[in-house]
mmCIF file of N, CA and C in Angstrom:
data_model
loop_
_atom_site.group_PDB
_atom_site.id
_atom_site.type_symbol
_atom_site.label_atom_id
_atom_site.label_comp_id
_atom_site.label_asym_id
_atom_site.label_seq_id
_atom_site.Cartn_x
_atom_site.Cartn_y
_atom_site.Cartn_z
ATOM 1 N N MET U 1 -16.192 -174.871 91.444
ATOM 2 C CA MET U 1 -16.648 -174.911 90.048
ATOM 3 C C MET U 1 -18.173 -175.043 90.013
ATOM 4 N N ALA U 2 -18.782 -174.283 89.144
ATOM 5 C CA ALA U 2 -20.244 -174.331 89.021
ATOM 6 C C ALA U 2 -20.679 -175.678 88.475
ATOM 7 N N ASN U 3 -21.841 -176.060 88.846
ATOM 8 C CA ASN U 3 -22.385 -177.318 88.375
ATOM 9 C C ASN U 3 -22.965 -177.141 86.969
ATOM 10 N N ILE U 4 -22.575 -178.029 86.069
ATOM 11 C CA ILE U 4 -23.100 -177.965 84.709
ATOM 12 C C ILE U 4 -24.023 -179.141 84.493
ATOM 13 N N ASN U 5 -25.215 -178.824 84.113
ATOM 14 C CA ASN U 5 -26.201 -179.857 83.861
ATOM 15 C C ASN U 5 -26.239 -180.142 82.368
ATOM 16 N N TYR U 6 -26.017 -181.396 82.010
ATOM 17 C CA TYR U 6 -26.056 -181.722 80.588
ATOM 18 C C TYR U 6 -26.577 -183.139 80.394
ATOM 19 N N GLU U 7 -27.085 -183.391 79.216
ATOM 20 C CA GLU U 7 -27.543 -184.723 78.882
ATOM 21 C C GLU U 7 -27.073 -185.068 77.473
ATOM 22 N N ILE U 8 -26.368 -186.192 77.356
ATOM 23 C CA ILE U 8 -25.932 -186.641 76.034
ATOM 24 C C ILE U 8 -27.118 -187.351 75.392
ATOM 25 N N LEU U 9 -27.729 -186.709 74.419
ATOM 26 C CA LEU U 9 -28.931 -187.252 73.799
ATOM 27 C C LEU U 9 -28.596 -188.304 72.754
ATOM 28 N N LYS U 10 -27.430 -188.135 72.114
ATOM 29 C CA LYS U 10 -27.062 -189.079 71.064
ATOM 30 C C LYS U 10 -25.545 -189.105 70.917
ATOM 31 N N THR U 11 -24.966 -190.294 70.959
ATOM 32 C CA THR U 11 -23.536 -190.413 70.663
ATOM 33 C C THR U 11 -23.434 -190.694 69.166
ATOM 34 N N ILE U 12 -22.819 -189.776 68.459
ATOM 35 C CA ILE U 12 -22.824 -189.863 66.991
ATOM 36 C C ILE U 12 -21.598 -190.595 66.455
ATOM 37 N N GLY U 13 -20.416 -190.230 66.947
ATOM 38 C CA GLY U 13 -19.234 -190.905 66.435
ATOM 39 C C GLY U 13 -17.997 -190.570 67.222
ATOM 40 N N GLU U 14 -17.008 -191.451 67.121
ATOM 41 C CA GLU U 14 -15.747 -191.271 67.828
ATOM 42 C C GLU U 14 -14.686 -190.827 66.822
ATOM 43 N N ILE U 15 -14.044 -189.715 67.100
ATOM 44 C CA ILE U 15 -13.046 -189.161 66.172
ATOM 45 C C ILE U 15 -11.686 -189.810 66.404
ATOM 46 N N SER U 16 -11.344 -190.047 67.648
ATOM 47 C CA SER U 16 -10.045 -190.642 67.981
ATOM 48 C C SER U 16 -10.036 -191.038 69.440
ATOM 49 N N ASP U 17 -9.033 -191.846 69.825
ATOM 50 C CA ASP U 17 -8.843 -192.095 71.247
ATOM 51 C C ASP U 17 -7.372 -191.930 71.595
ATOM 52 N N SER U 18 -7.114 -191.534 72.821
ATOM 53 C CA SER U 18 -5.743 -191.315 73.271
ATOM 54 C C SER U 18 -5.299 -192.519 74.099
ATOM 55 N N ASN U 19 -4.014 -192.559 74.402
ATOM 56 C CA ASN U 19 -3.504 -193.693 75.182
ATOM 57 C C ASN U 19 -3.960 -193.655 76.640
ATOM 58 N N LYS U 20 -4.556 -192.556 77.054
ATOM 59 C CA LYS U 20 -5.078 -192.491 78.427
ATOM 60 C C LYS U 20 -6.548 -192.887 78.498
ATOM 61 N N GLY U 21 -7.107 -193.316 77.376
ATOM 62 C CA GLY U 21 -8.485 -193.761 77.389
ATOM 63 C C GLY U 21 -9.493 -192.668 77.062
ATOM 64 N N TRP U 22 -9.008 -191.430 76.935
ATOM 65 C CA TRP U 22 -9.918 -190.356 76.554
ATOM 66 C C TRP U 22 -10.269 -190.499 75.076
ATOM 67 N N THR U 23 -11.473 -190.092 74.733
ATOM 68 C CA THR U 23 -11.884 -190.127 73.333
ATOM 69 C C THR U 23 -12.378 -188.748 72.896
ATOM 70 N N LYS U 24 -12.131 -188.441 71.639
ATOM 71 C CA LYS U 24 -12.673 -187.221 71.035
ATOM 72 C C LYS U 24 -13.938 -187.656 70.309
ATOM 73 N N GLU U 25 -15.064 -187.065 70.681
ATOM 74 C CA GLU U 25 -16.349 -187.546 70.176
ATOM 75 C C GLU U 25 -17.229 -186.432 69.636
ATOM 76 N N LEU U 26 -18.058 -186.814 68.687
ATOM 77 C CA LEU U 26 -19.139 -185.937 68.246
ATOM 78 C C LEU U 26 -20.439 -186.475 68.839
ATOM 79 N N ASN U 27 -21.108 -185.639 69.619
ATOM 80 C CA ASN U 27 -22.354 -186.032 70.274
ATOM 81 C C ASN U 27 -23.415 -184.951 70.086
ATOM 82 N N LEU U 28 -24.632 -185.309 70.388
ATOM 83 C CA LEU U 28 -25.711 -184.323 70.446
ATOM 84 C C LEU U 28 -26.038 -184.145 71.931
ATOM 85 N N ILE U 29 -25.842 -182.931 72.431
ATOM 86 C CA ILE U 29 -25.943 -182.694 73.876
ATOM 87 C C ILE U 29 -26.870 -181.527 74.179
ATOM 88 N N SER U 30 -27.675 -181.709 75.211
ATOM 89 C CA SER U 30 -28.457 -180.597 75.738
ATOM 90 C C SER U 30 -27.751 -180.064 76.975
ATOM 91 N N TRP U 31 -27.375 -178.795 76.959
ATOM 92 C CA TRP U 31 -26.712 -178.148 78.097
ATOM 93 C C TRP U 31 -27.759 -177.354 78.873
ATOM 94 N N ASN U 32 -27.830 -177.596 80.163
ATOM 95 C CA ASN U 32 -28.794 -176.885 81.026
ATOM 96 C C ASN U 32 -30.214 -176.911 80.476
ATOM 97 N N ASN U 33 -30.608 -178.063 79.979
ATOM 98 C CA ASN U 33 -31.966 -178.286 79.465
ATOM 99 C C ASN U 33 -32.330 -177.399 78.283
ATOM 100 N N ARG U 34 -31.329 -176.805 77.661
ATOM 101 C CA ARG U 34 -31.608 -175.997 76.474
ATOM 102 C C ARG U 34 -31.668 -176.884 75.233
ATOM 103 N N GLU U 35 -32.042 -176.267 74.147
ATOM 104 C CA GLU U 35 -32.111 -176.921 72.837
ATOM 105 C C GLU U 35 -30.802 -177.652 72.550
ATOM 106 N N PRO U 36 -30.866 -178.918 72.114
ATOM 107 C CA PRO U 36 -29.640 -179.686 71.913
ATOM 108 C C PRO U 36 -28.730 -179.099 70.835
ATOM 109 N N LYS U 37 -27.421 -179.273 71.047
ATOM 110 C CA LYS U 37 -26.439 -178.821 70.057
ATOM 111 C C LYS U 37 -25.451 -179.954 69.786
ATOM 112 N N TYR U 38 -24.861 -179.898 68.619
ATOM 113 C CA TYR U 38 -23.776 -180.827 68.340
ATOM 114 C C TYR U 38 -22.566 -180.394 69.141
ATOM 115 N N ASP U 39 -21.766 -181.347 69.550
ATOM 116 C CA ASP U 39 -20.683 -181.076 70.487
ATOM 117 C C ASP U 39 -19.476 -181.948 70.153
ATOM 118 N N LEU U 40 -18.348 -181.297 69.909
ATOM 119 C CA LEU U 40 -17.107 -181.979 69.562
ATOM 120 C C LEU U 40 -16.162 -181.790 70.755
ATOM 121 N N ARG U 41 -15.809 -182.890 71.438
ATOM 122 C CA ARG U 41 -15.175 -182.745 72.743
ATOM 123 C C ARG U 41 -14.415 -184.001 73.142
ATOM 124 N N ASP U 42 -13.410 -183.804 73.999
ATOM 125 C CA ASP U 42 -12.692 -184.931 74.612
ATOM 126 C C ASP U 42 -13.425 -185.405 75.860
ATOM 127 N N TRP U 43 -13.491 -186.725 76.003
ATOM 128 C CA TRP U 43 -14.182 -187.306 77.168
ATOM 129 C C TRP U 43 -13.322 -188.397 77.797
ATOM 130 N N ALA U 44 -13.395 -188.483 79.119
ATOM 131 C CA ALA U 44 -12.787 -189.607 79.826
ATOM 132 C C ALA U 44 -13.670 -190.831 79.627
ATOM 133 N N PRO U 45 -13.123 -192.029 79.919
ATOM 134 C CA PRO U 45 -13.924 -193.240 79.758
ATOM 135 C C PRO U 45 -15.275 -193.127 80.468
ATOM 136 N N GLU U 46 -16.298 -193.670 79.841
ATOM 137 C CA GLU U 46 -17.677 -193.659 80.367
ATOM 138 C C GLU U 46 -18.237 -192.237 80.530
ATOM 139 N N HIS U 47 -17.654 -191.276 79.825
ATOM 140 C CA HIS U 47 -18.087 -189.869 79.923
ATOM 141 C C HIS U 47 -18.025 -189.353 81.362
ATOM 142 N N GLU U 48 -17.071 -189.898 82.127
ATOM 143 C CA GLU U 48 -16.984 -189.528 83.536
ATOM 144 C C GLU U 48 -16.506 -188.082 83.720
ATOM 145 N N LYS U 49 -15.592 -187.647 82.851
ATOM 146 C CA LYS U 49 -15.106 -186.257 82.890
ATOM 147 C C LYS U 49 -15.097 -185.712 81.474
ATOM 148 N N MET U 50 -15.317 -184.402 81.357
ATOM 149 C CA MET U 50 -15.249 -183.803 80.023
ATOM 150 C C MET U 50 -14.042 -182.900 79.894
ATOM 151 N N GLY U 51 -13.500 -182.862 78.692
ATOM 152 C CA GLY U 51 -12.377 -181.978 78.405
ATOM 153 C C GLY U 51 -12.831 -180.797 77.579
ATOM 154 N N LYS U 52 -11.896 -180.173 76.937
ATOM 155 C CA LYS U 52 -12.211 -179.013 76.115
ATOM 156 C C LYS U 52 -13.023 -179.423 74.888
ATOM 157 N N GLY U 53 -13.838 -178.527 74.419
ATOM 158 C CA GLY U 53 -14.597 -178.819 73.224
ATOM 159 C C GLY U 53 -15.352 -177.607 72.738
ATOM 160 N N ILE U 54 -16.059 -177.785 71.649
ATOM 161 C CA ILE U 54 -16.900 -176.712 71.135
ATOM 162 C C ILE U 54 -18.272 -177.270 70.769
ATOM 163 N N THR U 55 -19.243 -176.385 70.814
ATOM 164 C CA THR U 55 -20.585 -176.763 70.385
ATOM 165 C C THR U 55 -20.837 -176.161 69.010
ATOM 166 N N LEU U 56 -21.676 -176.859 68.249
ATOM 167 C CA LEU U 56 -21.988 -176.416 66.887
ATOM 168 C C LEU U 56 -23.490 -176.579 66.649
ATOM 169 N N THR U 57 -24.089 -175.624 65.989
ATOM 170 C CA THR U 57 -25.484 -175.772 65.586
ATOM 171 C C THR U 57 -25.543 -176.704 64.370
ATOM 172 N N GLY U 58 -26.741 -177.131 64.016
ATOM 173 C CA GLY U 58 -26.908 -177.961 62.830
ATOM 174 C C GLY U 58 -26.389 -177.245 61.588
ATOM 175 N N LYS U 59 -26.667 -175.949 61.509
ATOM 176 C CA LYS U 59 -26.219 -175.154 60.360
ATOM 177 C C LYS U 59 -24.692 -175.119 60.285
ATOM 178 N N GLU U 60 -24.055 -174.939 61.457
ATOM 179 C CA GLU U 60 -22.588 -174.907 61.500
ATOM 180 C C GLU U 60 -21.992 -176.263 61.111
ATOM 181 N N LEU U 61 -22.661 -177.338 61.553
ATOM 182 C CA LEU U 61 -22.165 -178.675 61.231
ATOM 183 C C LEU U 61 -22.262 -178.944 59.728
ATOM 184 N N ARG U 62 -23.348 -178.474 59.116
ATOM 185 C CA ARG U 62 -23.502 -178.652 57.660
ATOM 186 C C ARG U 62 -22.429 -177.863 56.909
ATOM 187 N N LYS U 63 -22.147 -176.661 57.389
ATOM 188 C CA LYS U 63 -21.117 -175.835 56.753
ATOM 189 C C LYS U 63 -19.738 -176.494 56.906
ATOM 190 N N LEU U 64 -19.481 -177.040 58.088
ATOM 191 C CA LEU U 64 -18.213 -177.737 58.324
ATOM 192 C C LEU U 64 -18.072 -178.917 57.370
ATOM 193 N N LYS U 65 -19.168 -179.650 57.189
ATOM 194 C CA LYS U 65 -19.161 -180.782 56.266
ATOM 195 C C LYS U 65 -18.819 -180.328 54.850
ATOM 196 N N GLU U 66 -19.432 -179.226 54.425
ATOM 197 C CA GLU U 66 -19.127 -178.674 53.092
ATOM 198 C C GLU U 66 -17.647 -178.357 52.946
ATOM 199 N N ILE U 67 -17.101 -177.694 53.971
ATOM 200 C CA ILE U 67 -15.690 -177.292 53.932
ATOM 201 C C ILE U 67 -14.794 -178.524 53.860
ATOM 202 N N LEU U 68 -15.095 -179.535 54.673
ATOM 203 C CA LEU U 68 -14.258 -180.741 54.690
ATOM 204 C C LEU U 68 -14.325 -181.468 53.349
ATOM 205 N N ASN U 69 -15.505 -181.439 52.731
ATOM 206 C CA ASN U 69 -15.640 -182.126 51.446
ATOM 207 C C ASN U 69 -14.955 -181.389 50.299
ATOM 208 N N GLU U 70 -14.662 -180.120 50.527
ATOM 209 C CA GLU U 70 -13.923 -179.359 49.504
ATOM 210 C C GLU U 70 -12.418 -179.506 49.688
ATOM 211 N N MET U 71 -12.003 -180.032 50.837
ATOM 212 C CA MET U 71 -10.570 -180.152 51.135
ATOM 213 C C MET U 71 -10.006 -181.447 50.552
ATOM 214 N N ASP U 72 -8.737 -181.398 50.252
ATOM 215 C CA ASP U 72 -8.050 -182.576 49.730
ATOM 216 C C ASP U 72 -7.413 -183.334 50.899
ATOM 217 N N ILE U 73 -8.249 -183.962 51.707
ATOM 218 C CA ILE U 73 -7.730 -184.706 52.859
ATOM 219 C C ILE U 73 -8.156 -186.168 52.784
ATOM 220 N N MET O 1 -1.673 -164.384 82.568
ATOM 221 C CA MET O 1 -1.887 -165.445 81.595
ATOM 222 C C MET O 1 -0.606 -165.680 80.802
ATOM 223 N N ALA O 2 -0.270 -166.922 80.599
ATOM 224 C CA ALA O 2 0.953 -167.251 79.865
ATOM 225 C C ALA O 2 0.821 -166.826 78.409
ATOM 226 N N ASN O 3 1.912 -166.503 77.829
ATOM 227 C CA ASN O 3 1.932 -166.099 76.445
ATOM 228 C C ASN O 3 1.865 -167.325 75.535
ATOM 229 N N ILE O 4 0.946 -167.283 74.591
ATOM 230 C CA ILE O 4 0.833 -168.393 73.653
ATOM 231 C C ILE O 4 1.326 -167.931 72.296
ATOM 232 N N ASN O 5 2.279 -168.639 71.786
ATOM 233 C CA ASN O 5 2.841 -168.320 70.492
ATOM 234 C C ASN O 5 2.162 -169.196 69.442
ATOM 235 N N TYR O 6 1.570 -168.554 68.458
ATOM 236 C CA TYR O 6 0.929 -169.360 67.418
ATOM 237 C C TYR O 6 1.021 -168.652 66.078
ATOM 238 N N GLU O 7 0.911 -169.420 65.032
ATOM 239 C CA GLU O 7 0.904 -168.843 63.694
ATOM 240 C C GLU O 7 -0.191 -169.519 62.873
ATOM 241 N N ILE O 8 -1.070 -168.709 62.312
ATOM 242 C CA ILE O 8 -2.112 -169.261 61.442
ATOM 243 C C ILE O 8 -1.490 -169.477 60.073
ATOM 244 N N LEU O 9 -1.253 -170.732 59.730
ATOM 245 C CA LEU O 9 -0.564 -171.045 58.482
ATOM 246 C C LEU O 9 -1.523 -171.007 57.304
ATOM 247 N N LYS O 10 -2.796 -171.350 57.563
ATOM 248 C CA LYS O 10 -3.756 -171.377 56.471
ATOM 249 C C LYS O 10 -5.161 -171.173 57.020
ATOM 250 N N THR O 11 -5.883 -170.223 56.464
ATOM 251 C CA THR O 11 -7.289 -170.079 56.824
ATOM 252 C C THR O 11 -8.085 -170.932 55.835
ATOM 253 N N ILE O 12 -8.757 -171.943 56.374
ATOM 254 C CA ILE O 12 -9.393 -172.930 55.495
ATOM 255 C C ILE O 12 -10.850 -172.586 55.207
ATOM 256 N N GLY O 13 -11.594 -172.244 56.249
ATOM 257 C CA GLY O 13 -12.989 -171.920 55.996
ATOM 258 C C GLY O 13 -13.675 -171.334 57.209
ATOM 259 N N GLU O 14 -14.770 -170.613 56.938
ATOM 260 C CA GLU O 14 -15.540 -169.977 58.004
ATOM 261 C C GLU O 14 -16.818 -170.781 58.223
ATOM 262 N N ILE O 15 -17.033 -171.226 59.442
ATOM 263 C CA ILE O 15 -18.201 -172.049 59.761
ATOM 264 C C ILE O 15 -19.433 -171.186 60.022
ATOM 265 N N SER O 16 -19.227 -170.073 60.684
ATOM 266 C CA SER O 16 -20.352 -169.174 60.993
ATOM 267 C C SER O 16 -19.801 -167.857 61.521
ATOM 268 N N ASP O 17 -20.679 -166.850 61.589
ATOM 269 C CA ASP O 17 -20.289 -165.617 62.278
ATOM 270 C C ASP O 17 -21.403 -165.190 63.215
ATOM 271 N N SER O 18 -21.009 -164.536 64.297
ATOM 272 C CA SER O 18 -21.991 -164.088 65.287
ATOM 273 C C SER O 18 -22.266 -162.606 65.072
ATOM 274 N N ASN O 19 -23.261 -162.095 65.773
ATOM 275 C CA ASN O 19 -23.605 -160.679 65.597
ATOM 276 C C ASN O 19 -22.573 -159.742 66.234
ATOM 277 N N LYS O 20 -21.651 -160.301 66.985
ATOM 278 C CA LYS O 20 -20.598 -159.463 67.571
ATOM 279 C C LYS O 20 -19.341 -159.448 66.690
ATOM 280 N N GLY O 21 -19.413 -160.071 65.544
ATOM 281 C CA GLY O 21 -18.277 -160.044 64.623
ATOM 282 C C GLY O 21 -17.326 -161.210 64.793
ATOM 283 N N TRP O 22 -17.553 -162.048 65.820
ATOM 284 C CA TRP O 22 -16.713 -163.224 65.985
ATOM 285 C C TRP O 22 -17.062 -164.269 64.924
ATOM 286 N N THR O 23 -16.076 -165.008 64.501
ATOM 287 C CA THR O 23 -16.328 -166.060 63.523
ATOM 288 C C THR O 23 -15.807 -167.394 64.043
ATOM 289 N N LYS O 24 -16.507 -168.457 63.682
ATOM 290 C CA LYS O 24 -16.052 -169.808 63.993
ATOM 291 C C LYS O 24 -15.338 -170.281 62.739
ATOM 292 N N GLU O 25 -14.072 -170.645 62.878
ATOM 293 C CA GLU O 25 -13.249 -170.922 61.697
ATOM 294 C C GLU O 25 -12.482 -172.230 61.816
ATOM 295 N N LEU O 26 -12.242 -172.825 60.662
ATOM 296 C CA LEU O 26 -11.309 -173.949 60.570
ATOM 297 C C LEU O 26 -10.019 -173.419 59.962
ATOM 298 N N ASN O 27 -8.928 -173.567 60.694
ATOM 299 C CA ASN O 27 -7.628 -173.085 60.235
ATOM 300 C C ASN O 27 -6.563 -174.149 60.449
ATOM 301 N N LEU O 28 -5.436 -173.930 59.821
ATOM 302 C CA LEU O 28 -4.264 -174.763 60.089
ATOM 303 C C LEU O 28 -3.292 -173.901 60.894
ATOM 304 N N ILE O 29 -3.008 -174.315 62.129
ATOM 305 C CA ILE O 29 -2.256 -173.463 63.054
ATOM 306 C C ILE O 29 -1.073 -174.211 63.659
ATOM 307 N N SER O 30 0.041 -173.516 63.744
ATOM 308 C CA SER O 30 1.175 -174.046 64.494
ATOM 309 C C SER O 30 1.195 -173.374 65.862
ATOM 310 N N TRP O 31 1.103 -174.180 66.923
ATOM 311 C CA TRP O 31 1.140 -173.671 68.299
ATOM 312 C C TRP O 31 2.552 -173.869 68.844
ATOM 313 N N ASN O 32 3.131 -172.785 69.350
ATOM 314 C CA ASN O 32 4.486 -172.849 69.930
ATOM 315 C C ASN O 32 5.493 -173.519 68.997
ATOM 316 N N ASN O 33 5.380 -173.156 67.719
ATOM 317 C CA ASN O 33 6.307 -173.640 66.687
ATOM 318 C C ASN O 33 6.296 -175.146 66.513
ATOM 319 N N ARG O 34 5.266 -175.805 67.024
ATOM 320 C CA ARG O 34 5.166 -177.251 66.816
ATOM 321 C C ARG O 34 4.509 -177.552 65.469
ATOM 322 N N GLU O 35 4.492 -178.816 65.145
ATOM 323 C CA GLU O 35 3.858 -179.313 63.932
ATOM 324 C C GLU O 35 2.431 -178.760 63.813
ATOM 325 N N PRO O 36 2.063 -178.235 62.661
ATOM 326 C CA PRO O 36 0.736 -177.618 62.524
ATOM 327 C C PRO O 36 -0.408 -178.603 62.739
ATOM 328 N N LYS O 37 -1.491 -178.081 63.298
ATOM 329 C CA LYS O 37 -2.695 -178.892 63.505
ATOM 330 C C LYS O 37 -3.897 -178.127 62.970
ATOM 331 N N TYR O 38 -4.933 -178.882 62.615
ATOM 332 C CA TYR O 38 -6.186 -178.240 62.265
ATOM 333 C C TYR O 38 -6.822 -177.719 63.541
ATOM 334 N N ASP O 39 -7.526 -176.613 63.428
ATOM 335 C CA ASP O 39 -8.022 -175.924 64.617
ATOM 336 C C ASP O 39 -9.401 -175.333 64.323
ATOM 337 N N LEU O 40 -10.367 -175.722 65.142
ATOM 338 C CA LEU O 40 -11.747 -175.260 65.000
ATOM 339 C C LEU O 40 -12.026 -174.360 66.196
ATOM 340 N N ARG O 41 -12.263 -173.067 65.945
ATOM 341 C CA ARG O 41 -12.227 -172.107 67.052
ATOM 342 C C ARG O 41 -12.973 -170.827 66.697
ATOM 343 N N ASP O 42 -13.443 -170.136 67.743
ATOM 344 C CA ASP O 42 -14.037 -168.806 67.577
ATOM 345 C C ASP O 42 -12.953 -167.735 67.624
ATOM 346 N N TRP O 43 -13.094 -166.765 66.738
ATOM 347 C CA TRP O 43 -12.108 -165.678 66.664
ATOM 348 C C TRP O 43 -12.798 -164.317 66.610
ATOM 349 N N ALA O 44 -12.170 -163.329 67.255
ATOM 350 C CA ALA O 44 -12.628 -161.952 67.117
ATOM 351 C C ALA O 44 -12.176 -161.447 65.741
ATOM 352 N N PRO O 45 -12.770 -160.337 65.281
ATOM 353 C CA PRO O 45 -12.374 -159.793 63.976
ATOM 354 C C PRO O 45 -10.865 -159.632 63.859
ATOM 355 N N GLU O 46 -10.343 -159.919 62.690
ATOM 356 C CA GLU O 46 -8.902 -159.830 62.395
ATOM 357 C C GLU O 46 -8.054 -160.773 63.260
ATOM 358 N N HIS O 47 -8.667 -161.796 63.810
ATOM 359 C CA HIS O 47 -7.964 -162.759 64.687
ATOM 360 C C HIS O 47 -7.301 -162.083 65.876
ATOM 361 N N GLU O 48 -7.915 -160.983 66.325
ATOM 362 C CA GLU O 48 -7.322 -160.209 67.414
ATOM 363 C C GLU O 48 -7.378 -160.954 68.744
ATOM 364 N N LYS O 49 -8.472 -161.677 68.966
ATOM 365 C CA LYS O 49 -8.609 -162.490 70.189
ATOM 366 C C LYS O 49 -9.120 -163.868 69.796
ATOM 367 N N MET O 50 -8.722 -164.881 70.574
ATOM 368 C CA MET O 50 -9.241 -166.213 70.287
ATOM 369 C C MET O 50 -10.191 -166.677 71.379
ATOM 370 N N GLY O 51 -11.176 -167.454 70.973
ATOM 371 C CA GLY O 51 -12.114 -168.038 71.916
ATOM 372 C C GLY O 51 -11.819 -169.510 72.114
ATOM 373 N N LYS O 52 -12.802 -170.203 72.610
ATOM 374 C CA LYS O 52 -12.631 -171.633 72.844
ATOM 375 C C LYS O 52 -12.540 -172.389 71.524
ATOM 376 N N GLY O 53 -11.846 -173.501 71.552
ATOM 377 C CA GLY O 53 -11.751 -174.301 70.352
ATOM 378 C C GLY O 53 -11.049 -175.608 70.618
ATOM 379 N N ILE O 54 -10.938 -176.405 69.590
ATOM 380 C CA ILE O 54 -10.203 -177.657 69.710
ATOM 381 C C ILE O 54 -9.276 -177.812 68.518
ATOM 382 N N THR O 55 -8.219 -178.567 68.749
ATOM 383 C CA THR O 55 -7.298 -178.887 67.662
ATOM 384 C C THR O 55 -7.548 -180.320 67.218
ATOM 385 N N LEU O 56 -7.285 -180.571 65.951
ATOM 386 C CA LEU O 56 -7.497 -181.890 65.372
ATOM 387 C C LEU O 56 -6.312 -182.240 64.479
ATOM 388 N N THR O 57 -5.884 -183.477 64.530
ATOM 389 C CA THR O 57 -4.852 -183.937 63.602
ATOM 390 C C THR O 57 -5.505 -184.182 62.238
ATOM 391 N N GLY O 58 -4.696 -184.403 61.226
ATOM 392 C CA GLY O 58 -5.225 -184.718 59.904
ATOM 393 C C GLY O 58 -6.081 -185.971 59.950
ATOM 394 N N LYS O 59 -5.609 -186.964 60.704
ATOM 395 C CA LYS O 59 -6.344 -188.219 60.830
ATOM 396 C C LYS O 59 -7.719 -187.990 61.470
ATOM 397 N N GLU O 60 -7.733 -187.156 62.518
ATOM 398 C CA GLU O 60 -8.997 -186.853 63.203
ATOM 399 C C GLU O 60 -9.961 -186.104 62.278
ATOM 400 N N LEU O 61 -9.391 -185.201 61.465
ATOM 401 C CA LEU O 61 -10.236 -184.433 60.557
ATOM 402 C C LEU O 61 -10.849 -185.343 59.486
ATOM 403 N N ARG O 62 -10.066 -186.307 59.007
ATOM 404 C CA ARG O 62 -10.594 -187.257 58.016
ATOM 405 C C ARG O 62 -11.710 -188.105 58.620
ATOM 406 N N LYS O 63 -11.510 -188.512 59.867
ATOM 407 C CA LYS O 63 -12.529 -189.318 60.542
ATOM 408 C C LYS O 63 -13.809 -188.496 60.753
ATOM 409 N N LEU O 64 -13.621 -187.237 61.138
ATOM 410 C CA LEU O 64 -14.773 -186.350 61.321
ATOM 411 C C LEU O 64 -15.541 -186.204 60.012
ATOM 412 N N LYS O 65 -14.801 -186.052 58.917
ATOM 413 C CA LYS O 65 -15.426 -185.951 57.592
ATOM 414 C C LYS O 65 -16.255 -187.199 57.277
ATOM 415 N N GLU O 66 -15.687 -188.356 57.569
ATOM 416 C CA GLU O 66 -16.408 -189.621 57.361
ATOM 417 C C GLU O 66 -17.718 -189.649 58.144
ATOM 418 N N ILE O 67 -17.623 -189.268 59.420
ATOM 419 C CA ILE O 67 -18.806 -189.273 60.293
ATOM 420 C C ILE O 67 -19.873 -188.316 59.766
ATOM 421 N N LEU O 68 -19.449 -187.122 59.365
ATOM 422 C CA LEU O 68 -20.416 -186.124 58.873
ATOM 423 C C LEU O 68 -21.082 -186.605 57.589
ATOM 424 N N ASN O 69 -20.310 -187.307 56.739
ATOM 425 C CA ASN O 69 -20.883 -187.787 55.484
ATOM 426 C C ASN O 69 -21.827 -188.972 55.674
ATOM 427 N N GLU O 70 -21.750 -189.611 56.838
ATOM 428 C CA GLU O 70 -22.690 -190.694 57.137
ATOM 429 C C GLU O 70 -23.967 -190.164 57.793
ATOM 430 N N MET O 71 -23.925 -188.897 58.226
ATOM 431 C CA MET O 71 -25.079 -188.321 58.917
ATOM 432 C C MET O 71 -26.086 -187.763 57.922
ATOM 433 N N ASP O 72 -27.330 -187.729 58.340
ATOM 434 C CA ASP O 72 -28.393 -187.178 57.516
ATOM 435 C C ASP O 72 -28.598 -185.714 57.902
ATOM 436 N N ILE O 73 -27.640 -184.879 57.506
ATOM 437 C CA ILE O 73 -27.742 -183.448 57.842
ATOM 438 C C ILE O 73 -27.659 -182.611 56.568
#
């Protein structure tokens, strides 16, 4: 597996945790020293391992917020 | 590759689109006929192919909404 260089610049919030200790988190992450992006992803305790996730730009995050605020949830 | 059975029960909103026609979308999807989950994912035009994404329960989506509304974005 290729080495992925990343830095968690800001831990923003925890969406949920599983019984195995993994957490779904929203963070601000720089991947390979590129411009930081928002990142919604599962993490093992202490961010030791990462699971599946997606990255979002600031614009995408604002749009997501709009959509969620229009929903009846 | 194993066959994945899914049904998009509701298209909720489009987060962004790329210059290749792919869109990042929030949908309500049933995977393998299981209980539907919210799903944030990239899709090719007409949902012909799916990209990376994550699924979220209703509870997780509400928590995400809370977090986004506390952010200065």
